Coordinates of N, CA and C in Angstrom, one line a residue:
Chain A
X1 N 74.5 -35.3 -82.7 CA 74.0 -35.7 -81.4 C 72.5 -35.9 -81.4
X2 N 72.1 -37.2 -81.4 CA 70.7 -37.5 -81.6 C 70.0 -37.5 -80.2
X3 N 70.7 -37.6 -79.1 CA 70.0 -37.7 -77.8 C 69.5 -39.1 -77.5
X4 N 68.2 -39.3 -77.3 CA 67.6 -40.6 -77.1 C 66.7 -40.9 -78.2
X5 N 67.0 -42.1 -78.8 CA 66.2 -42.6 -79.9 C 65.5 -43.8 -79.5
X6 N 64.2 -44.0 -80.0 CA 63.4 -45.2 -79.7 C 62.8 -45.7 -81.0
X7 N 62.8 -47.0 -81.1 CA 62.1 -47.6 -82.2 C 61.4 -48.9 -81.8
X8 N 60.2 -49.2 -82.4 CA 59.5 -48.4 -83.4 C 58.7 -47.3 -82.8
X9 N 58.1 -46.4 -83.6 CA 57.3 -45.4 -83.0 C 55.9 -45.9 -82.7
X10 N 55.4 -46.8 -83.5 CA 54.1 -47.4 -83.3 C 54.3 -49.0 -83.5
X11 N 53.4 -49.7 -82.7 CA 53.4 -51.2 -82.9 C 52.1 -51.7 -82.4
X12 N 51.6 -52.7 -83.2 CA 50.4 -53.4 -82.8 C 50.7 -54.9 -82.6
X13 N 50.4 -55.4 -81.5 CA 50.7 -56.8 -81.2 C 49.4 -57.6 -80.9
X14 N 49.4 -58.9 -81.1 CA 48.3 -59.7 -80.6 C 48.7 -60.3 -79.3
X15 N 47.7 -60.6 -78.5 CA 48.0 -61.1 -77.2 C 48.9 -62.4 -77.3
X16 N 49.9 -62.4 -76.5 CA 50.8 -63.6 -76.4 C 52.1 -63.4 -77.3
X17 N 52.1 -62.4 -78.2 CA 53.3 -62.2 -79.0 C 54.3 -61.5 -78.1
X18 N 55.6 -61.6 -78.5 CA 56.7 -61.0 -77.8 C 57.3 -59.9 -78.8
X19 N 58.0 -59.0 -78.2 CA 58.7 -58.0 -79.0 C 59.7 -57.2 -78.1
X20 N 60.6 -56.5 -78.8 CA 61.6 -55.7 -78.1 C 61.4 -54.3 -78.6
X21 N 61.4 -53.4 -77.6 CA 61.4 -52.0 -77.9 C 62.9 -51.5 -77.7
X22 N 63.3 -50.9 -78.7 CA 64.7 -50.4 -78.7 C 64.9 -49.0 -78.2
X23 N 66.0 -48.8 -77.5 CA 66.3 -47.5 -77.0 C 67.8 -47.3 -77.0
X24 N 68.3 -46.2 -77.5 CA 69.7 -45.9 -77.6 C 69.9 -44.4 -77.3
X25 N 71.1 -44.1 -76.6 CA 71.4 -42.8 -76.3 C 72.9 -42.5 -76.6
X26 N 73.2 -41.3 -77.0 CA 74.6 -41.0 -77.4 C 75.2 -39.9 -76.5
X27 N 74.7 -39.9 -75.2 CA 75.2 -38.8 -74.3 C 76.1 -39.4 -73.2
X28 N 76.4 -40.7 -73.4 CA 77.3 -41.4 -72.4 C 76.8 -41.4 -71.0
X29 N 75.5 -41.4 -70.9 CA 74.9 -41.5 -69.5 C 74.9 -42.9 -69.0
X30 N 75.2 -43.0 -67.7 CA 75.2 -44.3 -67.1 C 73.7 -44.8 -66.8
X31 N 72.9 -43.8 -66.4 CA 71.6 -44.1 -65.8 C 70.6 -44.0 -67.0
X32 N 69.8 -45.1 -67.1 CA 68.7 -45.1 -68.1 C 67.5 -45.8 -67.5
X33 N 66.3 -45.4 -68.1 CA 65.1 -45.8 -67.5 C 64.1 -46.1 -68.6
X34 N 63.1 -47.0 -68.2 CA 61.9 -47.2 -69.1 C 60.7 -46.9 -68.2
X35 N 59.8 -46.1 -68.9 CA 58.5 -45.7 -68.3 C 57.4 -46.1 -69.2
X36 N 56.2 -46.3 -68.6 CA 55.0 -46.4 -69.4 C 54.1 -45.2 -68.9
X37 N 53.3 -44.8 -69.9 CA 52.4 -43.7 -69.6 C 51.0 -44.0 -70.1
X38 N 50.1 -44.0 -69.2 CA 48.7 -44.3 -69.6 C 47.8 -43.0 -69.5
X39 N 46.7 -43.0 -70.2 CA 45.9 -41.7 -70.3 C 45.6 -41.2 -69.0
X40 N 45.9 -39.9 -68.8 CA 45.5 -39.2 -67.6 C 46.4 -39.5 -66.4
X41 N 47.5 -40.2 -66.7 CA 48.3 -40.6 -65.5 C 49.8 -40.1 -65.8
X42 N 50.5 -40.1 -64.7 CA 51.9 -39.8 -64.8 C 52.7 -40.9 -65.4
X43 N 54.0 -40.8 -65.3 CA 54.9 -41.9 -65.8 C 55.1 -42.9 -64.7
X44 N 55.1 -44.1 -65.0 CA 55.4 -45.2 -64.1 C 56.7 -45.9 -64.5
X45 N 57.6 -46.1 -63.6 CA 58.9 -46.7 -63.9 C 58.8 -48.2 -64.0
X46 N 59.3 -48.7 -65.1 CA 59.2 -50.2 -65.3 C 60.5 -50.8 -64.8
X47 N 61.6 -50.4 -65.5 CA 62.9 -50.9 -65.1 C 63.9 -49.7 -65.3
X48 N 65.0 -49.8 -64.6 CA 66.1 -48.9 -64.8 C 67.4 -49.5 -64.7
X49 N 68.5 -48.8 -65.1 CA 69.8 -49.3 -65.1 C 70.8 -48.2 -64.7
X50 N 71.7 -48.5 -63.8 CA 72.7 -47.6 -63.4 C 74.0 -47.7 -64.1
X51 N 74.1 -48.6 -65.0 CA 75.3 -48.8 -65.8 C 75.2 -50.1 -66.6
X52 N 76.2 -50.3 -67.5 CA 76.2 -51.5 -68.3 C 76.3 -52.7 -67.3
X53 N 75.4 -53.7 -67.5 CA 75.4 -54.9 -66.8 C 74.6 -54.9 -65.5
X54 N 74.0 -53.7 -65.2 CA 73.3 -53.5 -63.9 C 71.9 -53.0 -64.2
X55 N 70.9 -53.8 -63.8 CA 69.5 -53.4 -64.0 C 68.7 -53.6 -62.7
X56 N 67.6 -52.9 -62.6 CA 66.8 -53.1 -61.4 C 65.4 -52.8 -61.7
X57 N 64.4 -53.3 -60.9 CA 63.0 -53.2 -61.1 C 62.5 -51.8 -60.7
X58 N 61.5 -51.3 -61.4 CA 60.9 -50.1 -60.9 C 59.5 -50.5 -60.3
X59 N 58.6 -49.6 -60.5 CA 57.3 -49.7 -59.9 C 56.4 -50.8 -60.5
X60 N 56.5 -51.0 -61.9 CA 55.6 -51.9 -62.6 C 56.4 -52.8 -63.5
X61 N 57.3 -53.7 -63.0 CA 58.2 -54.5 -63.8 C 57.6 -55.8 -64.4
X62 N 56.4 -56.3 -63.9 CA 55.9 -57.6 -64.3 C 55.5 -57.6 -65.8
X63 N 56.0 -58.6 -66.5 CA 55.7 -58.8 -67.9 C 56.8 -58.2 -68.8
X64 N 57.8 -57.6 -68.2 CA 58.9 -56.9 -69.0 C 60.2 -57.3 -68.5
X65 N 61.2 -57.5 -69.5 CA 62.6 -57.7 -69.1 C 63.4 -56.7 -69.8
X66 N 64.6 -56.4 -69.1 CA 65.6 -55.5 -69.7 C 66.9 -56.1 -69.6
X67 N 67.9 -55.6 -70.4 CA 69.3 -55.9 -70.3 C 70.0 -54.7 -70.6
X68 N 71.3 -54.6 -70.2 CA 72.1 -53.5 -70.5 C 73.6 -54.0 -70.8
X69 N 73.8 -54.3 -72.0 CA 75.1 -54.9 -72.4 C 76.1 -53.8 -72.8
X70 N 75.6 -52.6 -73.1 CA 76.4 -51.5 -73.5 C 75.9 -50.2 -72.8
X71 N 76.7 -49.2 -72.7 CA 76.2 -47.9 -72.1 C 75.1 -47.3 -73.0
X72 N 75.2 -47.5 -74.3 CA 74.4 -46.8 -75.2 C 73.0 -47.4 -75.3
X73 N 72.8 -48.7 -75.2 CA 71.6 -49.4 -75.5 C 70.9 -50.0 -74.3
X74 N 69.6 -49.9 -74.3 CA 68.8 -50.4 -73.1 C 67.4 -50.9 -73.7
X75 N 67.4 -52.1 -74.3 CA 66.1 -52.6 -74.8 C 65.2 -53.1 -73.8
X76 N 63.9 -53.0 -74.1 CA 62.8 -53.5 -73.2 C 62.1 -54.6 -73.9
X77 N 62.0 -55.7 -73.3 CA 61.3 -56.9 -73.9 C 60.0 -57.2 -73.3
X78 N 59.0 -57.3 -74.1 CA 57.7 -57.8 -73.6 C 57.7 -59.3 -74.0
X79 N 57.5 -60.1 -72.9 CA 57.7 -61.6 -73.1 C 56.5 -62.2 -73.7
X80 N 55.3 -61.8 -73.3 CA 54.0 -62.4 -73.8 C 53.0 -61.3 -73.6
X81 N 52.8 -60.5 -74.7 CA 52.0 -59.3 -74.6 C 50.6 -59.5 -74.1
X82 N 50.1 -58.6 -73.3 CA 48.7 -58.6 -72.8 C 48.1 -57.3 -73.1
X83 N 46.7 -57.2 -73.2 CA 46.0 -56.0 -73.5 C 46.4 -54.9 -72.4
X84 N 46.7 -55.3 -71.2 CA 47.0 -54.3 -70.1 C 48.3 -53.6 -70.4
X85 N 49.1 -54.1 -71.4 CA 50.4 -53.5 -71.7 C 50.2 -52.5 -72.8
X86 N 49.0 -52.3 -73.3 CA 48.7 -51.2 -74.2 C 49.0 -49.9 -73.5
X87 N 50.0 -49.1 -74.1 CA 50.4 -47.9 -73.4 C 51.4 -47.2 -74.4
X88 N 51.9 -46.0 -73.9 CA 53.0 -45.3 -74.5 C 54.2 -45.5 -73.7
X89 N 55.3 -46.0 -74.3 CA 56.5 -46.3 -73.6 C 57.6 -45.3 -73.9
X90 N 58.2 -44.8 -72.8 CA 59.3 -43.8 -73.0 C 60.6 -44.4 -72.3
X91 N 61.6 -44.2 -73.1 CA 63.0 -44.4 -72.6 C 63.6 -43.1 -72.2
X92 N 64.3 -43.1 -71.1 CA 65.0 -41.9 -70.6 C 66.4 -42.2 -70.3
X93 N 67.2 -41.1 -70.4 CA 68.7 -41.3 -70.2 C 69.1 -40.1 -69.3
X94 N 69.9 -40.4 -68.3 CA 70.3 -39.3 -67.3 C 69.8 -39.6 -65.9
X95 N 70.5 -39.0 -65.0 CA 70.2 -39.3 -63.6 C 69.1 -38.5 -63.0
X96 N 69.3 -37.2 -62.7 CA 68.3 -36.3 -62.3 C 67.6 -35.7 -63.4
X97 N 68.3 -34.9 -64.2 CA 67.7 -34.3 -65.4 C 67.7 -35.4 -66.5
X98 N 66.5 -36.0 -66.7 CA 66.4 -37.1 -67.6 C 66.0 -36.6 -69.0
X99 N 66.6 -37.2 -70.0 CA 66.3 -36.8 -71.4 C 65.5 -38.0 -71.9
X100 N 64.3 -37.6 -72.5 CA 63.4 -38.6 -73.0 C 63.4 -38.8 -74.5
X101 N 63.2 -40.1 -74.9 CA 63.0 -40.3 -76.3 C 61.6 -39.9 -76.7
X102 N 61.2 -40.1 -78.0 CA 59.9 -39.7 -78.5 C 58.8 -40.6 -78.2
X103 N 59.1 -41.8 -77.7 CA 58.1 -42.7 -77.3 C 57.7 -43.8 -78.3
X104 N 57.2 -44.9 -77.8 CA 56.6 -46.0 -78.7 C 55.2 -46.2 -78.2
X105 N 54.3 -46.1 -79.2 CA 52.8 -46.3 -78.9 C 52.5 -47.8 -79.2
X106 N 52.2 -48.5 -78.2 CA 52.0 -49.9 -78.3 C 50.5 -50.3 -78.1
X107 N 49.9 -51.0 -79.0 CA 48.6 -51.5 -78.8 C 48.6 -53.0 -78.8
X108 N 48.0 -53.6 -77.8 CA 48.0 -55.1 -77.7 C 46.5 -55.5 -77.9
X109 N 46.2 -56.3 -78.9 CA 44.8 -56.7 -79.2 C 44.5 -58.0 -78.6
Chain B
X1 N 47.1 -28.6 -57.9 CA 46.8 -29.8 -57.3 C 47.0 -31.0 -58.2
X2 N 46.6 -32.2 -57.7 CA 46.8 -33.4 -58.5 C 45.4 -34.1 -58.5
X3 N 45.2 -34.9 -59.6 CA 44.0 -35.6 -59.7 C 44.2 -37.1 -59.7
X4 N 43.2 -37.8 -59.5 CA 43.2 -39.3 -59.6 C 42.3 -39.7 -60.7
X5 N 42.8 -40.6 -61.5 CA 41.9 -41.1 -62.6 C 42.3 -40.4 -63.9
X6 N 41.3 -40.4 -64.8 CA 41.6 -40.0 -66.2 C 41.6 -38.5 -66.5
X7 N 41.1 -37.7 -65.5 CA 40.9 -36.3 -65.8 C 42.0 -35.5 -65.1
X8 N 42.9 -34.9 -65.9 CA 43.9 -34.1 -65.4 C 43.3 -32.7 -65.0
X9 N 43.8 -32.2 -63.9 CA 43.5 -30.8 -63.6 C 43.9 -29.9 -64.7
X10 N 43.1 -28.9 -65.1 CA 43.4 -28.0 -66.2 C 43.5 -26.6 -65.7
X11 N 44.5 -25.9 -66.2 CA 44.7 -24.5 -65.9 C 44.5 -23.7 -67.2
X12 N 43.6 -22.8 -67.3 CA 43.4 -22.1 -68.5 C 43.8 -20.6 -68.3
X13 N 44.7 -20.0 -69.1 CA 45.2 -18.7 -68.9 C 45.1 -17.9 -70.2
X14 N 45.1 -16.6 -70.1 CA 45.2 -15.8 -71.3 C 46.7 -15.6 -71.7
X15 N 46.9 -15.5 -72.9 CA 48.3 -15.2 -73.4 C 48.8 -13.9 -72.8
X16 N 50.0 -14.0 -72.3 CA 50.6 -12.8 -71.6 C 50.5 -12.8 -70.1
X17 N 49.5 -13.5 -69.6 CA 49.3 -13.6 -68.1 C 50.4 -14.5 -67.5
X18 N 50.5 -14.4 -66.2 CA 51.4 -15.4 -65.5 C 50.6 -16.6 -65.1
X19 N 51.3 -17.8 -65.2 CA 50.7 -19.0 -64.8 C 51.3 -19.6 -63.5
X20 N 50.5 -20.2 -62.7 CA 51.1 -20.9 -61.5 C 50.5 -22.3 -61.5
X21 N 51.4 -23.3 -61.5 CA 51.0 -24.7 -61.5 C 51.5 -25.3 -60.2
X22 N 50.6 -25.9 -59.5 CA 50.9 -26.4 -58.1 C 51.1 -27.9 -58.1
X23 N 51.9 -28.4 -57.1 CA 52.1 -29.8 -57.0 C 52.3 -30.1 -55.5
X24 N 51.6 -31.1 -55.0 CA 51.8 -31.5 -53.6 C 52.7 -32.8 -53.7
X25 N 53.8 -32.8 -53.0 CA 54.6 -34.0 -53.1 C 54.4 -34.9 -51.9
X26 N 54.9 -36.1 -52.0 CA 54.4 -37.1 -51.0 C 55.3 -37.4 -49.8
X27 N 56.6 -37.2 -50.1 CA 57.6 -37.7 -49.1 C 58.4 -36.6 -48.5
X28 N 58.3 -36.5 -47.1 CA 59.1 -35.4 -46.5 C 60.6 -35.7 -46.6
X29 N 61.0 -36.9 -47.0 CA 62.5 -37.2 -47.1 C 63.0 -36.8 -48.5
X30 N 62.1 -36.4 -49.4 CA 62.5 -36.0 -50.8 C 63.4 -34.8 -50.7
X31 N 64.5 -34.8 -51.4 CA 65.5 -33.7 -51.4 C 65.8 -33.2 -52.8
X32 N 65.1 -33.6 -53.8 CA 65.3 -33.1 -55.1 C 63.9 -33.1 -55.8
X33 N 63.7 -32.0 -56.6 CA 62.4 -31.8 -57.2 C 62.6 -31.3 -58.6
X34 N 61.8 -31.7 -59.5 CA 62.0 -31.3 -60.9 C 60.7 -31.2 -61.6
X35 N 60.6 -30.2 -62.6 CA 59.5 -30.0 -63.4 C 59.8 -30.4 -64.8
X36 N 58.8 -31.1 -65.4 CA 58.9 -31.4 -66.9 C 57.7 -30.9 -67.6
X37 N 57.9 -30.6 -68.9 CA 56.8 -30.2 -69.8 C 56.6 -31.3 -70.8
X38 N 55.4 -31.7 -71.1 CA 55.1 -32.7 -72.1 C 54.1 -32.1 -73.1
X39 N 54.6 -31.9 -74.3 CA 53.7 -31.5 -75.4 C 53.0 -32.7 -76.0
X40 N 51.9 -32.5 -76.7 CA 51.1 -33.6 -77.2 C 52.0 -34.5 -78.2
X41 N 52.0 -35.8 -77.9 CA 52.7 -36.7 -78.8 C 54.3 -36.7 -78.7
X42 N 54.7 -36.0 -77.6 CA 56.2 -36.0 -77.4 C 56.6 -36.5 -76.0
X43 N 57.8 -36.8 -75.8 CA 58.3 -37.2 -74.5 C 58.5 -35.9 -73.6
X44 N 58.5 -36.2 -72.3 CA 58.7 -35.0 -71.4 C 60.0 -34.3 -71.6
X45 N 60.0 -33.0 -71.3 CA 61.2 -32.2 -71.5 C 61.5 -31.5 -70.2
X46 N 62.7 -31.5 -69.8 CA 63.1 -30.8 -68.5 C 62.9 -29.3 -68.6
X47 N 62.4 -28.8 -67.5 CA 62.2 -27.3 -67.4 C 63.2 -26.8 -66.4
X48 N 63.0 -27.2 -65.1 CA 63.8 -26.6 -64.1 C 63.8 -27.6 -62.9
X49 N 64.8 -27.5 -62.1 CA 64.9 -28.4 -60.9 C 65.3 -27.5 -59.6
X50 N 65.1 -28.1 -58.5 CA 65.4 -27.4 -57.2 C 65.8 -28.5 -56.2
X51 N 66.8 -28.2 -55.4 CA 67.1 -29.1 -54.3 C 66.5 -28.6 -53.0
X52 N 66.4 -29.5 -52.0 CA 65.7 -29.1 -50.8 C 66.4 -28.1 -49.9
X53 N 67.6 -27.7 -50.2 CA 68.3 -26.7 -49.4 C 68.0 -25.3 -50.0
X54 N 67.1 -25.3 -51.0 CA 66.7 -24.0 -51.6 C 65.2 -23.9 -51.4
X55 N 64.7 -22.6 -51.5 CA 63.2 -22.5 -51.5 C 62.7 -21.8 -52.8
X56 N 63.7 -21.3 -53.6 CA 63.3 -20.7 -54.9 C 64.4 -20.8 -55.8
X57 N 64.1 -21.0 -57.1 CA 65.1 -21.0 -58.2 C 64.4 -20.5 -59.4
X58 N 65.2 -19.7 -60.1 CA 64.7 -19.0 -61.3 C 65.4 -19.5 -62.6
X59 N 64.6 -19.6 -63.6 CA 65.2 -19.9 -65.0 C 64.7 -18.8 -65.9
X60 N 64.7 -19.2 -67.2 CA 64.2 -18.2 -68.2 C 62.7 -18.3 -68.2
X61 N 62.1 -17.2 -67.7 CA 60.6 -17.1 -67.7 C 59.9 -18.1 -66.7
X62 N 60.7 -18.9 -66.0 CA 60.1 -19.8 -65.0 C 60.8 -19.7 -63.7
X63 N 59.9 -19.9 -62.6 CA 60.4 -19.9 -61.3 C 59.8 -21.1 -60.5
X64 N 60.6 -21.8 -59.8 CA 60.1 -22.9 -59.0 C 60.2 -22.5 -57.5
X65 N 59.1 -22.7 -56.8 CA 59.1 -22.4 -55.3 C 58.9 -23.7 -54.6
X66 N 59.6 -23.9 -53.5 CA 59.5 -25.1 -52.7 C 59.1 -24.7 -51.3
X67 N 58.1 -25.3 -50.8 CA 57.7 -25.1 -49.4 C 57.7 -26.4 -48.7
X68 N 58.8 -26.7 -48.0 CA 58.9 -28.0 -47.4 C 58.0 -28.2 -46.2
X69 N 57.6 -27.1 -45.6 CA 56.7 -27.2 -44.4 C 55.4 -27.9 -44.7
X70 N 54.8 -27.5 -45.9 CA 53.6 -28.1 -46.3 C 53.7 -29.1 -47.5
X71 N 55.0 -29.4 -47.8 CA 55.3 -30.3 -49.0 C 54.6 -29.9 -50.2
X72 N 54.9 -28.7 -50.6 CA 54.3 -28.0 -51.8 C 55.3 -27.5 -52.7
X73 N 55.1 -27.6 -54.0 CA 56.0 -27.2 -55.0 C 55.1 -26.4 -56.0
X74 N 55.7 -25.3 -56.6 CA 54.9 -24.6 -57.6 C 55.9 -24.2 -58.7
X75 N 55.3 -24.1 -59.9 CA 56.0 -23.6 -61.1 C 55.3 -22.4 -61.6
X76 N 56.0 -21.3 -61.7 CA 55.5 -20.0 -62.2 C 56.0 -19.8 -63.5
X77 N 55.1 -19.5 -64.5 CA 55.6 -19.2 -65.8 C 55.2 -17.7 -66.1
X78 N 56.1 -16.9 -66.4 CA 55.8 -15.5 -66.7 C 55.5 -15.3 -68.1
X79 N 54.5 -14.3 -68.3 CA 54.1 -14.0 -69.7 C 53.9 -15.2 -70.5
X80 N 52.9 -16.0 -70.1 CA 52.6 -17.2 -70.8 C 52.3 -17.1 -72.3
X81 N 52.9 -18.0 -73.0 CA 52.7 -17.9 -74.5 C 52.0 -19.2 -75.0
X82 N 51.4 -19.1 -76.2 CA 50.7 -20.3 -76.7 C 51.6 -21.6 -76.7
X83 N 52.9 -21.4 -76.9 CA 53.8 -22.5 -77.0 C 54.0 -23.2 -75.6
X84 N 53.5 -22.5 -74.6 CA 53.6 -23.1 -73.2 C 52.5 -24.1 -73.0
X85 N 51.5 -24.2 -73.9 CA 50.4 -25.2 -73.7 C 51.0 -26.6 -73.7
X86 N 50.7 -27.3 -72.7 CA 51.3 -28.6 -72.5 C 50.8 -29.2 -71.2
X87 N 51.2 -30.4 -70.9 CA 51.0 -31.0 -69.6 C 52.3 -30.9 -68.8
X88 N 52.2 -30.4 -67.6 CA 53.3 -30.2 -66.7 C 53.3 -31.2 -65.6
X89 N 54.5 -31.8 -65.4 CA 54.6 -32.8 -64.4 C 55.7 -32.4 -63.3
X90 N 55.4 -32.6 -62.1 CA 56.4 -32.5 -61.1 C 56.9 -33.9 -60.7
X91 N 58.1 -34.0 -60.2 CA 58.6 -35.3 -59.8 C 59.6 -35.0 -58.6
X92 N 59.7 -36.0 -57.7 CA 60.5 -35.9 -56.6 C 61.4 -37.1 -56.5
X93 N 62.5 -37.0 -55.7 CA 63.4 -38.1 -55.5 C 64.1 -38.0 -54.1
X94 N 64.4 -39.1 -53.6 CA 65.1 -39.1 -52.3 C 66.1 -40.3 -52.2
X95 N 67.1 -40.1 -51.4 CA 68.2 -41.1 -51.3 C 67.7 -42.5 -51.0
X96 N 66.7 -42.6 -50.1 CA 66.3 -44.0 -49.7 C 65.5 -44.7 -50.8
X97 N 65.2 -44.1 -51.9 CA 64.5 -44.8 -53.0 C 65.4 -45.0 -54.1
X98 N 66.7 -45.0 -53.8 CA 67.7 -45.2 -54.9 C 67.6 -44.0 -55.9
X99 N 67.1 -42.9 -55.4 CA 66.9 -41.7 -56.2 C 66.1 -41.8 -57.5
X100 N 65.2 -42.8 -57.5 CA 64.3 -42.9 -58.6 C 63.3 -41.8 -58.6
X101 N 62.9 -41.2 -59.7 CA 62.0 -40.1 -59.7 C 60.6 -40.7 -59.5
X102 N 59.8 -40.0 -58.6 CA 58.4 -40.3 -58.3 C 57.6 -39.2 -59.0
X103 N 56.7 -39.5 -59.9 CA 56.1 -38.5 -60.8 C 54.7 -38.2 -60.2
X104 N 54.3 -37.0 -60.4 CA 52.9 -36.6 -60.1 C 52.1 -36.9 -61.4
X105 N 50.8 -36.7 -61.3 CA 49.9 -37.0 -62.4 C 49.8 -36.0 -63.5
X106 N 50.3 -34.8 -63.2 CA 50.3 -33.8 -64.3 C 49.2 -32.8 -64.2
X107 N 49.4 -31.6 -64.7 CA 48.5 -30.5 -64.9 C 48.5 -30.0 -66.3
X108 N 47.3 -29.9 -66.9 CA 47.3 -29.4 -68.3 C 47.1 -27.9 -68.3
X109 N 48.0 -27.3 -69.0 CA 48.0 -25.8 -69.2 C 47.5 -25.5 -70.6
X110 N 46.4 -24.7 -70.6 CA 45.9 -24.2 -71.9 C 46.0 -22.7 -72.0
X111 N 46.7 -22.2 -73.0 CA 46.9 -20.8 -73.2 C 46.0 -20.3 -74.3
X112 N 45.1 -19.3 -73.9 CA 44.2 -18.8 -74.8 C 44.7 -17.5 -75.5
X113 N 44.7 -17.5 -76.8 CA 45.3 -16.3 -77.5 C 44.5 -15.0 -77.3

């Protein structure tokens, strides 16, 4: 039982590049979320999903896309990376008690 | 309390003492509250939760107190240990927000040996 896994752990992008952050969970949770965390701040919700095929925007969705084709996977796509997207990204699984992955540290130059 | 900007409020305690971390929440309609612990370089980890129909809930070495009158939440850690050093976040949720968690800015707890 791996819980929530995220890949990659670290990534450096140039402005304008695109990439996908992967997230997978093996707890059969319907509810999954993506957050970003910036220094000295709490977590801000980017997008979330209440089940396969259903996604919705969170607090800071601009510049990010998500899809949910299976219960297990919830990838986050950066369409055209910007320096303002430099952050640590966490995927979470679960409704109230959320289980978090280890995070992806993204730097956009 | 909570801070704005880059500097988290910091609580420094001696090993073995009790710690109290406070949180002011924003919405009087919130009916679910949760505390997370985040160690350096890791994702947040669930500690304890409480619903608005309760004012106190206890776990292993931790107690959460809820005061709805002043919209205040606290986390008490008994006999604080070095392994408790981390950033602690409170979060709230309410039905009108599709139950998305609203996170506080965090409090850093430093345990001195």
